[in-house]
Amino acid sequence: RKEVEQDPGPFNVPEGATVAFNCTYSNSASQSFFWYRQDCRKEPKLLMSVYSSGNEDGRFTAQLNRASQYISLLIRDSKLSDSATYLCVVTRSNDYKLSFGAGTTVTVRA
Amino acid sequence: GAGVSQSPRYKVAKRGQDVALRCDPISGHVSLFWYQQALGQGPEFLTYFQNEAQLDKSGLPSDRFFAERPEGSVSTLKIQRTQQEDSAVYLCASSLVPGQDTQYFGPGTRLTVL
């Protein structure tokens, strides 16, 4: 079983719609959680960290559920520029490497 | 300022050839990581340096893979006797300090082994 699992999608949504998706992680010792965004044939870029209390960054809301070991990302008022692959990332305590899911593809159509 | 740079951006190798991939991290960044990203997958950790010390090489898939960072800045990932399964994008990332600091990724080297 992979350490981080994501629904690959694709999620095809119209502009202005809300889209949400989850990822699950298997290691209960996971300490830090992130969403990265990766555009086609580009490098991953940090979108936002995910905190236990949940956090927002503009149209993006991230939630963490430690008991069920899942992380969610919600995008409100989708823009064409939100089309990308969203990578769920976890790290373990005292471990610097990032463990990535395979990514969820979102396509926003006009 | 300049981000992480990698060269070459694209590399085509014949099976059995050796390749060397270069990473220039952000100036002053202590930590440097190499990841391998196969098509349709997320990046997978290969190895980690703190300055010139290679502290973790648990992700290197075989002894054909070797990485170094001799002066604590530029790093080279070398793959000997390349195989078709080595075809992937090799991403380098750096962070300012060890620990839970943001990792900044380079554009990657796309390696195709024929």
JSON list of N, CA, C and O in Angstrom, two decimals, chain A residues 2 31-32 34 36 38 41-46 87 91-103, chain B residues 9-10 33 35 37 40-45 48 50 55-56 58 91 98-100 102-103 105-107 110:
[
{"chain": "A", "resi": 2, "resn": "LYS", "atom": "N", "xyz": [0.56, 2.21, -0.86]},
{"chain": "A", "resi": 2, "resn": "LYS", "atom": "CA", "xyz": [1.35, 3.41, -0.93]},
{"chain": "A", "resi": 2, "resn": "LYS", "atom": "C", "xyz": [1.08, 4.27, 0.31]},
{"chain": "A", "resi": 2, "resn": "LYS", "atom": "O", "xyz": [0.01, 4.24, 0.90]},
{"chain": "A", "resi": 31, "resn": "GLN", "atom": "N", "xyz": [3.65, 13.93, 10.16]},
{"chain": "A", "resi": 31, "resn": "GLN", "atom": "CA", "xyz": [3.65, 15.13, 11.00]},
{"chain": "A", "resi": 31, "resn": "GLN", "atom": "C", "xyz": [3.20, 16.38, 10.27]},
{"chain": "A", "resi": 31, "resn": "GLN", "atom": "O", "xyz": [2.48, 17.20, 10.82]},
{"chain": "A", "resi": 32, "resn": "SER", "atom": "N", "xyz": [3.68, 16.54, 9.03]},
{"chain": "A", "resi": 32, "resn": "SER", "atom": "CA", "xyz": [3.38, 17.76, 8.29]},
{"chain": "A", "resi": 32, "resn": "SER", "atom": "C", "xyz": [2.70, 17.39, 6.97]},
{"chain": "A", "resi": 32, "resn": "SER", "atom": "O", "xyz": [2.99, 16.34, 6.39]},
{"chain": "A", "resi": 34, "resn": "PHE", "atom": "N", "xyz": [0.93, 18.94, 3.18]},
{"chain": "A", "resi": 34, "resn": "PHE", "atom": "CA", "xyz": [0.97, 20.01, 2.21]},
{"chain": "A", "resi": 34, "resn": "PHE", "atom": "C", "xyz": [0.16, 19.63, 0.98]},
{"chain": "A", "resi": 34, "resn": "PHE", "atom": "O", "xyz": [-0.02, 18.45, 0.67]},
{"chain": "A", "resi": 36, "resn": "TYR", "atom": "N", "xyz": [0.73, 20.50, -3.02]},
{"chain": "A", "resi": 36, "resn": "TYR", "atom": "CA", "xyz": [1.55, 21.07, -4.07]},
{"chain": "A", "resi": 36, "resn": "TYR", "atom": "C", "xyz": [0.73, 21.06, -5.35]},
{"chain": "A", "resi": 36, "resn": "TYR", "atom": "O", "xyz": [-0.12, 20.21, -5.56]},
{"chain": "A", "resi": 38, "resn": "GLN", "atom": "N", "xyz": [1.11, 21.03, -9.57]},
{"chain": "A", "resi": 38, "resn": "GLN", "atom": "CA", "xyz": [2.04, 20.76, -10.66]},
{"chain": "A", "resi": 38, "resn": "GLN", "atom": "C", "xyz": [1.33, 20.96, -11.99]},
{"chain": "A", "resi": 38, "resn": "GLN", "atom": "O", "xyz": [0.36, 20.25, -12.30]},
{"chain": "A", "resi": 41, "resn": "ARG", "atom": "N", "xyz": [4.15, 19.22, -17.31]},
{"chain": "A", "resi": 41, "resn": "ARG", "atom": "CA", "xyz": [5.57, 19.28, -17.67]},
{"chain": "A", "resi": 41, "resn": "ARG", "atom": "C", "xyz": [6.33, 20.39, -16.92]},
{"chain": "A", "resi": 41, "resn": "ARG", "atom": "O", "xyz": [7.32, 20.91, -17.41]},
{"chain": "A", "resi": 42, "resn": "LYS", "atom": "N", "xyz": [5.82, 20.72, -15.74]},
{"chain": "A", "resi": 42, "resn": "LYS", "atom": "CA", "xyz": [6.50, 21.70, -14.90]},
{"chain": "A", "resi": 42, "resn": "LYS", "atom": "C", "xyz": [6.83, 21.06, -13.55]},
{"chain": "A", "resi": 42, "resn": "LYS", "atom": "O", "xyz": [6.40, 19.95, -13.26]},
{"chain": "A", "resi": 43, "resn": "GLU", "atom": "N", "xyz": [7.58, 21.81, -12.73]},
{"chain": "A", "resi": 43, "resn": "GLU", "atom": "CA", "xyz": [7.93, 21.28, -11.42]},
{"chain": "A", "resi": 43, "resn": "GLU", "atom": "C", "xyz": [6.80, 21.51, -10.41]},
{"chain": "A", "resi": 43, "resn": "GLU", "atom": "O", "xyz": [5.99, 22.42, -10.57]},
{"chain": "A", "resi": 44, "resn": "PRO", "atom": "N", "xyz": [6.75, 20.71, -9.34]},
{"chain": "A", "resi": 44, "resn": "PRO", "atom": "CA", "xyz": [5.76, 20.96, -8.29]},
{"chain": "A", "resi": 44, "resn": "PRO", "atom": "C", "xyz": [6.07, 22.26, -7.57]},
{"chain": "A", "resi": 44, "resn": "PRO", "atom": "O", "xyz": [7.23, 22.61, -7.34]},
{"chain": "A", "resi": 45, "resn": "LYS", "atom": "N", "xyz": [4.99, 22.95, -7.19]},
{"chain": "A", "resi": 45, "resn": "LYS", "atom": "CA", "xyz": [5.15, 24.18, -6.41]},
{"chain": "A", "resi": 45, "resn": "LYS", "atom": "C", "xyz": [4.21, 24.13, -5.23]},
{"chain": "A", "resi": 45, "resn": "LYS", "atom": "O", "xyz": [3.07, 23.67, -5.35]},
{"chain": "A", "resi": 46, "resn": "LEU", "atom": "N", "xyz": [4.69, 24.58, -4.08]},
{"chain": "A", "resi": 46, "resn": "LEU", "atom": "CA", "xyz": [3.88, 24.56, -2.88]},
{"chain": "A", "resi": 46, "resn": "LEU", "atom": "C", "xyz": [2.65, 25.43, -3.05]},
{"chain": "A", "resi": 46, "resn": "LEU", "atom": "O", "xyz": [2.75, 26.61, -3.37]},
{"chain": "A", "resi": 87, "resn": "LEU", "atom": "N", "xyz": [-0.96, 17.66, -5.88]},
{"chain": "A", "resi": 87, "resn": "LEU", "atom": "CA", "xyz": [-0.23, 16.58, -5.21]},
{"chain": "A", "resi": 87, "resn": "LEU", "atom": "C", "xyz": [-0.36, 16.72, -3.71]},
{"chain": "A", "resi": 87, "resn": "LEU", "atom": "O", "xyz": [-0.06, 17.79, -3.14]},
{"chain": "A", "resi": 91, "resn": "THR", "atom": "N", "xyz": [5.02, 14.50, 5.42]},
{"chain": "A", "resi": 91, "resn": "THR", "atom": "CA", "xyz": [6.35, 14.19, 5.94]},
{"chain": "A", "resi": 91, "resn": "THR", "atom": "C", "xyz": [6.18, 13.56, 7.32]},
{"chain": "A", "resi": 91, "resn": "THR", "atom": "O", "xyz": [5.18, 13.81, 8.00]},
{"chain": "A", "resi": 92, "resn": "ARG", "atom": "N", "xyz": [7.15, 12.79, 7.70]},
{"chain": "A", "resi": 92, "resn": "ARG", "atom": "CA", "xyz": [7.14, 12.16, 9.02]},
{"chain": "A", "resi": 92, "resn": "ARG", "atom": "C", "xyz": [7.96, 12.98, 10.00]},
{"chain": "A", "resi": 92, "resn": "ARG", "atom": "O", "xyz": [8.81, 13.77, 9.59]},
{"chain": "A", "resi": 93, "resn": "SER", "atom": "N", "xyz": [7.73, 12.75, 11.24]},
{"chain": "A", "resi": 93, "resn": "SER", "atom": "CA", "xyz": [8.53, 13.41, 12.27]},
{"chain": "A", "resi": 93, "resn": "SER", "atom": "C", "xyz": [9.99, 13.07, 12.10]},
{"chain": "A", "resi": 93, "resn": "SER", "atom": "O", "xyz": [10.34, 11.92, 11.82]},
{"chain": "A", "resi": 94, "resn": "ASN", "atom": "N", "xyz": [10.87, 14.06, 12.19]},
{"chain": "A", "resi": 94, "resn": "ASN", "atom": "CA", "xyz": [12.33, 13.88, 12.08]},
{"chain": "A", "resi": 94, "resn": "ASN", "atom": "C", "xyz": [12.76, 13.31, 10.73]},
{"chain": "A", "resi": 94, "resn": "ASN", "atom": "O", "xyz": [13.80, 12.67, 10.64]},
{"chain": "A", "resi": 95, "resn": "ASP", "atom": "N", "xyz": [11.99, 13.52, 9.72]},
{"chain": "A", "resi": 95, "resn": "ASP", "atom": "CA", "xyz": [12.33, 13.03, 8.39]},
{"chain": "A", "resi": 95, "resn": "ASP", "atom": "C", "xyz": [12.09, 14.17, 7.42]},
{"chain": "A", "resi": 95, "resn": "ASP", "atom": "O", "xyz": [10.99, 14.73, 7.39]},
{"chain": "A", "resi": 96, "resn": "TYR", "atom": "N", "xyz": [13.08, 14.51, 6.62]},
{"chain": "A", "resi": 96, "resn": "TYR", "atom": "CA", "xyz": [12.97, 15.69, 5.80]},
{"chain": "A", "resi": 96, "resn": "TYR", "atom": "C", "xyz": [12.36, 15.43, 4.44]},
{"chain": "A", "resi": 96, "resn": "TYR", "atom": "O", "xyz": [11.95, 16.37, 3.77]},
{"chain": "A", "resi": 97, "resn": "LYS", "atom": "N", "xyz": [12.31, 14.20, 4.02]},
{"chain": "A", "resi": 97, "resn": "LYS", "atom": "CA", "xyz": [11.86, 13.95, 2.67]},
{"chain": "A", "resi": 97, "resn": "LYS", "atom": "C", "xyz": [10.34, 14.06, 2.57]},
{"chain": "A", "resi": 97, "resn": "LYS", "atom": "O", "xyz": [9.61, 13.82, 3.53]},
{"chain": "A", "resi": 98, "resn": "LEU", "atom": "N", "xyz": [9.89, 14.46, 1.38]},
{"chain": "A", "resi": 98, "resn": "LEU", "atom": "CA", "xyz": [8.47, 14.58, 1.10]},
{"chain": "A", "resi": 98, "resn": "LEU", "atom": "C", "xyz": [7.97, 13.28, 0.50]},
{"chain": "A", "resi": 98, "resn": "LEU", "atom": "O", "xyz": [8.61, 12.71, -0.38]},
{"chain": "A", "resi": 99, "resn": "SER", "atom": "N", "xyz": [6.81, 12.82, 0.98]},
{"chain": "A", "resi": 99, "resn": "SER", "atom": "CA", "xyz": [6.15, 11.65, 0.38]},
{"chain": "A", "resi": 99, "resn": "SER", "atom": "C", "xyz": [4.93, 12.14, -0.38]},
{"chain": "A", "resi": 99, "resn": "SER", "atom": "O", "xyz": [4.03, 12.73, 0.22]},
{"chain": "A", "resi": 100, "resn": "PHE", "atom": "N", "xyz": [4.92, 11.90, -1.66]},
{"chain": "A", "resi": 100, "resn": "PHE", "atom": "CA", "xyz": [3.89, 12.43, -2.54]},
{"chain": "A", "resi": 100, "resn": "PHE", "atom": "C", "xyz": [2.85, 11.38, -2.90]},
{"chain": "A", "resi": 100, "resn": "PHE", "atom": "O", "xyz": [3.18, 10.20, -3.08]},
{"chain": "A", "resi": 101, "resn": "GLY", "atom": "N", "xyz": [1.61, 11.82, -3.04]},
{"chain": "A", "resi": 101, "resn": "GLY", "atom": "CA", "xyz": [0.63, 11.01, -3.73]},
{"chain": "A", "resi": 101, "resn": "GLY", "atom": "C", "xyz": [0.84, 11.12, -5.22]},
{"chain": "A", "resi": 101, "resn": "GLY", "atom": "O", "xyz": [1.67, 11.92, -5.69]},
{"chain": "A", "resi": 102, "resn": "ALA", "atom": "N", "xyz": [0.06, 10.35, -5.98]},
{"chain": "A", "resi": 102, "resn": "ALA", "atom": "CA", "xyz": [0.20, 10.35, -7.43]},
{"chain": "A", "resi": 102, "resn": "ALA", "atom": "C", "xyz": [-0.45, 11.55, -8.08]},
{"chain": "A", "resi": 102, "resn": "ALA", "atom": "O", "xyz": [-0.22, 11.82, -9.27]},
{"chain": "A", "resi": 103, "resn": "GLY", "atom": "N", "xyz": [-1.25, 12.30, -7.32]},
{"chain": "A", "resi": 103, "resn": "GLY", "atom": "CA", "xyz": [-1.85, 13.51, -7.85]},
{"chain": "A", "resi": 103, "resn": "GLY", "atom": "C", "xyz": [-3.29, 13.35, -8.27]},
{"chain": "A", "resi": 103, "resn": "GLY", "atom": "O", "xyz": [-3.73, 12.27, -8.68]},
{"chain": "B", "resi": 9, "resn": "ARG", "atom": "N", "xyz": [18.08, 19.86, -19.47]},
{"chain": "B", "resi": 9, "resn": "ARG", "atom": "CA", "xyz": [16.64, 19.76, -19.29]},
{"chain": "B", "resi": 9, "resn": "ARG", "atom": "C", "xyz": [16.10, 18.47, -19.88]},
{"chain": "B", "resi": 9, "resn": "ARG", "atom": "O", "xyz": [15.14, 17.90, -19.39]},
{"chain": "B", "resi": 10, "resn": "TYR", "atom": "N", "xyz": [16.72, 18.01, -20.95]},
{"chain": "B", "resi": 10, "resn": "TYR", "atom": "CA", "xyz": [16.32, 16.77, -21.62]},
{"chain": "B", "resi": 10, "resn": "TYR", "atom": "C", "xyz": [17.58, 15.97, -21.92]},
{"chain": "B", "resi": 10, "resn": "TYR", "atom": "O", "xyz": [18.59, 16.53, -22.31]},
{"chain": "B", "resi": 33, "resn": "PHE", "atom": "N", "xyz": [17.66, 17.82, -2.20]},
{"chain": "B", "resi": 33, "resn": "PHE", "atom": "CA", "xyz": [16.97, 16.54, -2.39]},
{"chain": "B", "resi": 33, "resn": "PHE", "atom": "C", "xyz": [16.94, 16.20, -3.88]},
{"chain": "B", "resi": 33, "resn": "PHE", "atom": "O", "xyz": [16.82, 17.08, -4.72]},
{"chain": "B", "resi": 35, "resn": "TYR", "atom": "N", "xyz": [14.57, 13.71, -6.42]},
{"chain": "B", "resi": 35, "resn": "TYR", "atom": "CA", "xyz": [13.36, 12.91, -6.54]},
{"chain": "B", "resi": 35, "resn": "TYR", "atom": "C", "xyz": [13.28, 12.38, -7.97]},
{"chain": "B", "resi": 35, "resn": "TYR", "atom": "O", "xyz": [13.78, 13.00, -8.92]},
{"chain": "B", "resi": 37, "resn": "GLN", "atom": "N", "xyz": [10.40, 11.18, -10.81]},
{"chain": "B", "resi": 37, "resn": "GLN", "atom": "CA", "xyz": [8.97, 11.19, -11.11]},
{"chain": "B", "resi": 37, "resn": "GLN", "atom": "C", "xyz": [8.71, 10.44, -12.41]},
{"chain": "B", "resi": 37, "resn": "GLN", "atom": "O", "xyz": [9.06, 10.92, -13.49]},
{"chain": "B", "resi": 40, "resn": "GLY", "atom": "N", "xyz": [2.84, 9.96, -14.83]},
{"chain": "B", "resi": 40, "resn": "GLY", "atom": "CA", "xyz": [1.57, 9.70, -14.16]},
{"chain": "B", "resi": 40, "resn": "GLY", "atom": "C", "xyz": [1.66, 9.43, -12.68]},
{"chain": "B", "resi": 40, "resn": "GLY", "atom": "O", "xyz": [0.66, 9.09, -12.04]},
{"chain": "B", "resi": 41, "resn": "GLN", "atom": "N", "xyz": [2.85, 9.59, -12.13]},
{"chain": "B", "resi": 41, "resn": "GLN", "atom": "CA", "xyz": [3.07, 9.34, -10.70]},
{"chain": "B", "resi": 41, "resn": "GLN", "atom": "C", "xyz": [3.55, 10.60, -10.00]},
{"chain": "B", "resi": 41, "resn": "GLN", "atom": "O", "xyz": [3.97, 11.57, -10.65]},
{"chain": "B", "resi": 42, "resn": "GLY", "atom": "N", "xyz": [3.49, 10.58, -8.69]},
{"chain": "B", "resi": 42, "resn": "GLY", "atom": "CA", "xyz": [4.09, 11.67, -7.94]},
{"chain": "B", "resi": 42, "resn": "GLY", "atom": "C", "xyz": [5.59, 11.44, -7.80]},
{"chain": "B", "resi": 42, "resn": "GLY", "atom": "O", "xyz": [6.08, 10.33, -8.01]},
{"chain": "B", "resi": 43, "resn": "PRO", "atom": "N", "xyz": [6.33, 12.48, -7.46]},
{"chain": "B", "resi": 43, "resn": "PRO", "atom": "CA", "xyz": [7.77, 12.32, -7.25]},
{"chain": "B", "resi": 43, "resn": "PRO", "atom": "C", "xyz": [8.05, 11.33, -6.14]},
{"chain": "B", "resi": 43, "resn": "PRO", "atom": "O", "xyz": [7.34, 11.29, -5.14]},
{"chain": "B", "resi": 44, "resn": "GLU", "atom": "N", "xyz": [9.12, 10.55, -6.31]},
{"chain": "B", "resi": 44, "resn": "GLU", "atom": "CA", "xyz": [9.58, 9.59, -5.30]},
{"chain": "B", "resi": 44, "resn": "GLU", "atom": "C", "xyz": [10.97, 10.01, -4.84]},
{"chain": "B", "resi": 44, "resn": "GLU", "atom": "O", "xyz": [11.85, 10.28, -5.65]},
{"chain": "B", "resi": 45, "resn": "PHE", "atom": "N", "xyz": [11.16, 10.04, -3.54]},
{"chain": "B", "resi": 45, "resn": "PHE", "atom": "CA", "xyz": [12.43, 10.44, -2.94]},
{"chain": "B", "resi": 45, "resn": "PHE", "atom": "C", "xyz": [13.56, 9.51, -3.35]},
{"chain": "B", "resi": 45, "resn": "PHE", "atom": "O", "xyz": [13.41, 8.28, -3.36]},
{"chain": "B", "resi": 48, "resn": "TYR", "atom": "N", "xyz": [19.12, 12.62, -0.04]},
{"chain": "B", "resi": 48, "resn": "TYR", "atom": "CA", "xyz": [19.10, 13.91, 0.65]},
{"chain": "B", "resi": 48, "resn": "TYR", "atom": "C", "xyz": [20.50, 14.28, 1.11]},
{"chain": "B", "resi": 48, "resn": "TYR", "atom": "O", "xyz": [21.21, 13.44, 1.67]},
{"chain": "B", "resi": 50, "resn": "GLN", "atom": "N", "xyz": [22.67, 17.29, 3.36]},
{"chain": "B", "resi": 50, "resn": "GLN", "atom": "CA", "xyz": [22.73, 18.47, 4.22]},
{"chain": "B", "resi": 50, "resn": "GLN", "atom": "C", "xyz": [24.15, 18.98, 4.07]},
{"chain": "B", "resi": 50, "resn": "GLN", "atom": "O", "xyz": [25.10, 18.34, 4.52]},
{"chain": "B", "resi": 55, "resn": "LEU", "atom": "N", "xyz": [22.95, 12.38, 3.87]},
{"chain": "B", "resi": 55, "resn": "LEU", "atom": "CA", "xyz": [22.39, 11.84, 5.11]},
{"chain": "B", "resi": 55, "resn": "LEU", "atom": "C", "xyz": [21.39, 10.72, 4.86]},
{"chain": "B", "resi": 55, "resn": "LEU", "atom": "O", "xyz": [21.09, 9.95, 5.78]},
{"chain": "B", "resi": 56, "resn": "ASP", "atom": "N", "xyz": [20.85, 10.65, 3.67]},
{"chain": "B", "resi": 56, "resn": "ASP", "atom": "CA", "xyz": [19.83, 9.63, 3.40]},
{"chain": "B", "resi": 56, "resn": "ASP", "atom": "C", "xyz": [19.92, 9.27, 1.92]},
{"chain": "B", "resi": 56, "resn": "ASP", "atom": "O", "xyz": [19.76, 10.15, 1.08]},
{"chain": "B", "resi": 58, "resn": "SER", "atom": "N", "xyz": [18.31, 6.26, 0.99]},
{"chain": "B", "resi": 58, "resn": "SER", "atom": "CA", "xyz": [17.45, 5.08, 1.04]},
{"chain": "B", "resi": 58, "resn": "SER", "atom": "C", "xyz": [16.57, 4.92, -0.19]},
{"chain": "B", "resi": 58, "resn": "SER", "atom": "O", "xyz": [16.09, 3.83, -0.46]},
{"chain": "B", "resi": 91, "resn": "LEU", "atom": "N", "xyz": [13.93, 15.33, -10.48]},
{"chain": "B", "resi": 91, "resn": "LEU", "atom": "CA", "xyz": [13.71, 16.63, -9.88]},
{"chain": "B", "resi": 91, "resn": "LEU", "atom": "C", "xyz": [14.68, 16.85, -8.74]},
{"chain": "B", "resi": 91, "resn": "LEU", "atom": "O", "xyz": [14.91, 15.96, -7.92]},
{"chain": "B", "resi": 98, "resn": "PRO", "atom": "N", "xyz": [17.49, 22.58, 7.29]},
{"chain": "B", "resi": 98, "resn": "PRO", "atom": "CA", "xyz": [16.91, 21.25, 7.44]},
{"chain": "B", "resi": 98, "resn": "PRO", "atom": "C", "xyz": [15.61, 21.31, 8.24]},
{"chain": "B", "resi": 98, "resn": "PRO", "atom": "O", "xyz": [15.42, 22.21, 9.04]},
{"chain": "B", "resi": 99, "resn": "GLY", "atom": "N", "xyz": [14.77, 20.32, 8.02]},
{"chain": "B", "resi": 99, "resn": "GLY", "atom": "CA", "xyz": [13.54, 20.31, 8.79]},
{"chain": "B", "resi": 99, "resn": "GLY", "atom": "C", "xyz": [12.33, 20.63, 7.95]},
{"chain": "B", "resi": 99, "resn": "GLY", "atom": "O", "xyz": [12.33, 20.41, 6.75]},
{"chain": "B", "resi": 100, "resn": "GLN", "atom": "N", "xyz": [11.34, 21.17, 8.56]},
{"chain": "B", "resi": 100, "resn": "GLN", "atom": "CA", "xyz": [10.07, 21.37, 7.87]},
{"chain": "B", "resi": 100, "resn": "GLN", "atom": "C", "xyz": [10.00, 22.69, 7.12]},
{"chain": "B", "resi": 100, "resn": "GLN", "atom": "O", "xyz": [9.06, 23.43, 7.22]},
{"chain": "B", "resi": 102, "resn": "THR", "atom": "N", "xyz": [10.09, 24.88, 3.48]},
{"chain": "B", "resi": 102, "resn": "THR", "atom": "CA", "xyz": [9.59, 24.70, 2.12]},
{"chain": "B", "resi": 102, "resn": "THR", "atom": "C", "xyz": [10.71, 24.22, 1.21]},
{"chain": "B", "resi": 102, "resn": "THR", "atom": "O", "xyz": [11.81, 24.78, 1.21]},
{"chain": "B", "resi": 103, "resn": "GLN", "atom": "N", "xyz": [10.41, 23.20, 0.41]},
{"chain": "B", "resi": 103, "resn": "GLN", "atom": "CA", "xyz": [11.35, 22.73, -0.60]},
{"chain": "B", "resi": 103, "resn": "GLN", "atom": "C", "xyz": [10.98, 23.38, -1.93]},
{"chain": "B", "resi": 103, "resn": "GLN", "atom": "O", "xyz": [9.82, 23.34, -2.35]},
{"chain": "B", "resi": 105, "resn": "PHE", "atom": "N", "xyz": [11.54, 23.39, -5.94]},
{"chain": "B", "resi": 105, "resn": "PHE", "atom": "CA", "xyz": [11.93, 22.43, -6.96]},
{"chain": "B", "resi": 105, "resn": "PHE", "atom": "C", "xyz": [12.51, 23.11, -8.19]},
{"chain": "B", "resi": 105, "resn": "PHE", "atom": "O", "xyz": [12.08, 24.19, -8.58]},
{"chain": "B", "resi": 106, "resn": "GLY", "atom": "N", "xyz": [13.47, 22.43, -8.81]},
{"chain": "B", "resi": 106, "resn": "GLY", "atom": "CA", "xyz": [13.95, 22.83, -10.12]},
{"chain": "B", "resi": 106, "resn": "GLY", "atom": "C", "xyz": [13.03, 22.29, -11.19]},
{"chain": "B", "resi": 106, "resn": "GLY", "atom": "O", "xyz": [12.10, 21.52, -10.91]},
{"chain": "B", "resi": 107, "resn": "PRO", "atom": "N", "xyz": [13.30, 22.67, -12.46]},
{"chain": "B", "resi": 107, "resn": "PRO", "atom": "CA", "xyz": [12.41, 22.28, -13.56]},
{"chain": "B", "resi": 107, "resn": "PRO", "atom": "C", "xyz": [12.53, 20.81, -13.94]},
{"chain": "B", "resi": 107, "resn": "PRO", "atom": "O", "xyz": [11.69, 20.29, -14.68]},
{"chain": "B", "resi": 110, "resn": "ARG", "atom": "N", "xyz": [14.39, 15.57, -17.89]},
{"chain": "B", "resi": 110, "resn": "ARG", "atom": "CA", "xyz": [13.60, 14.46, -18.46]},
{"chain": "B", "resi": 110, "resn": "ARG", "atom": "C", "xyz": [14.55, 13.50, -19.14]},
{"chain": "B", "resi": 110, "resn": "ARG", "atom": "O", "xyz": [15.15, 13.84, -20.18]}
]
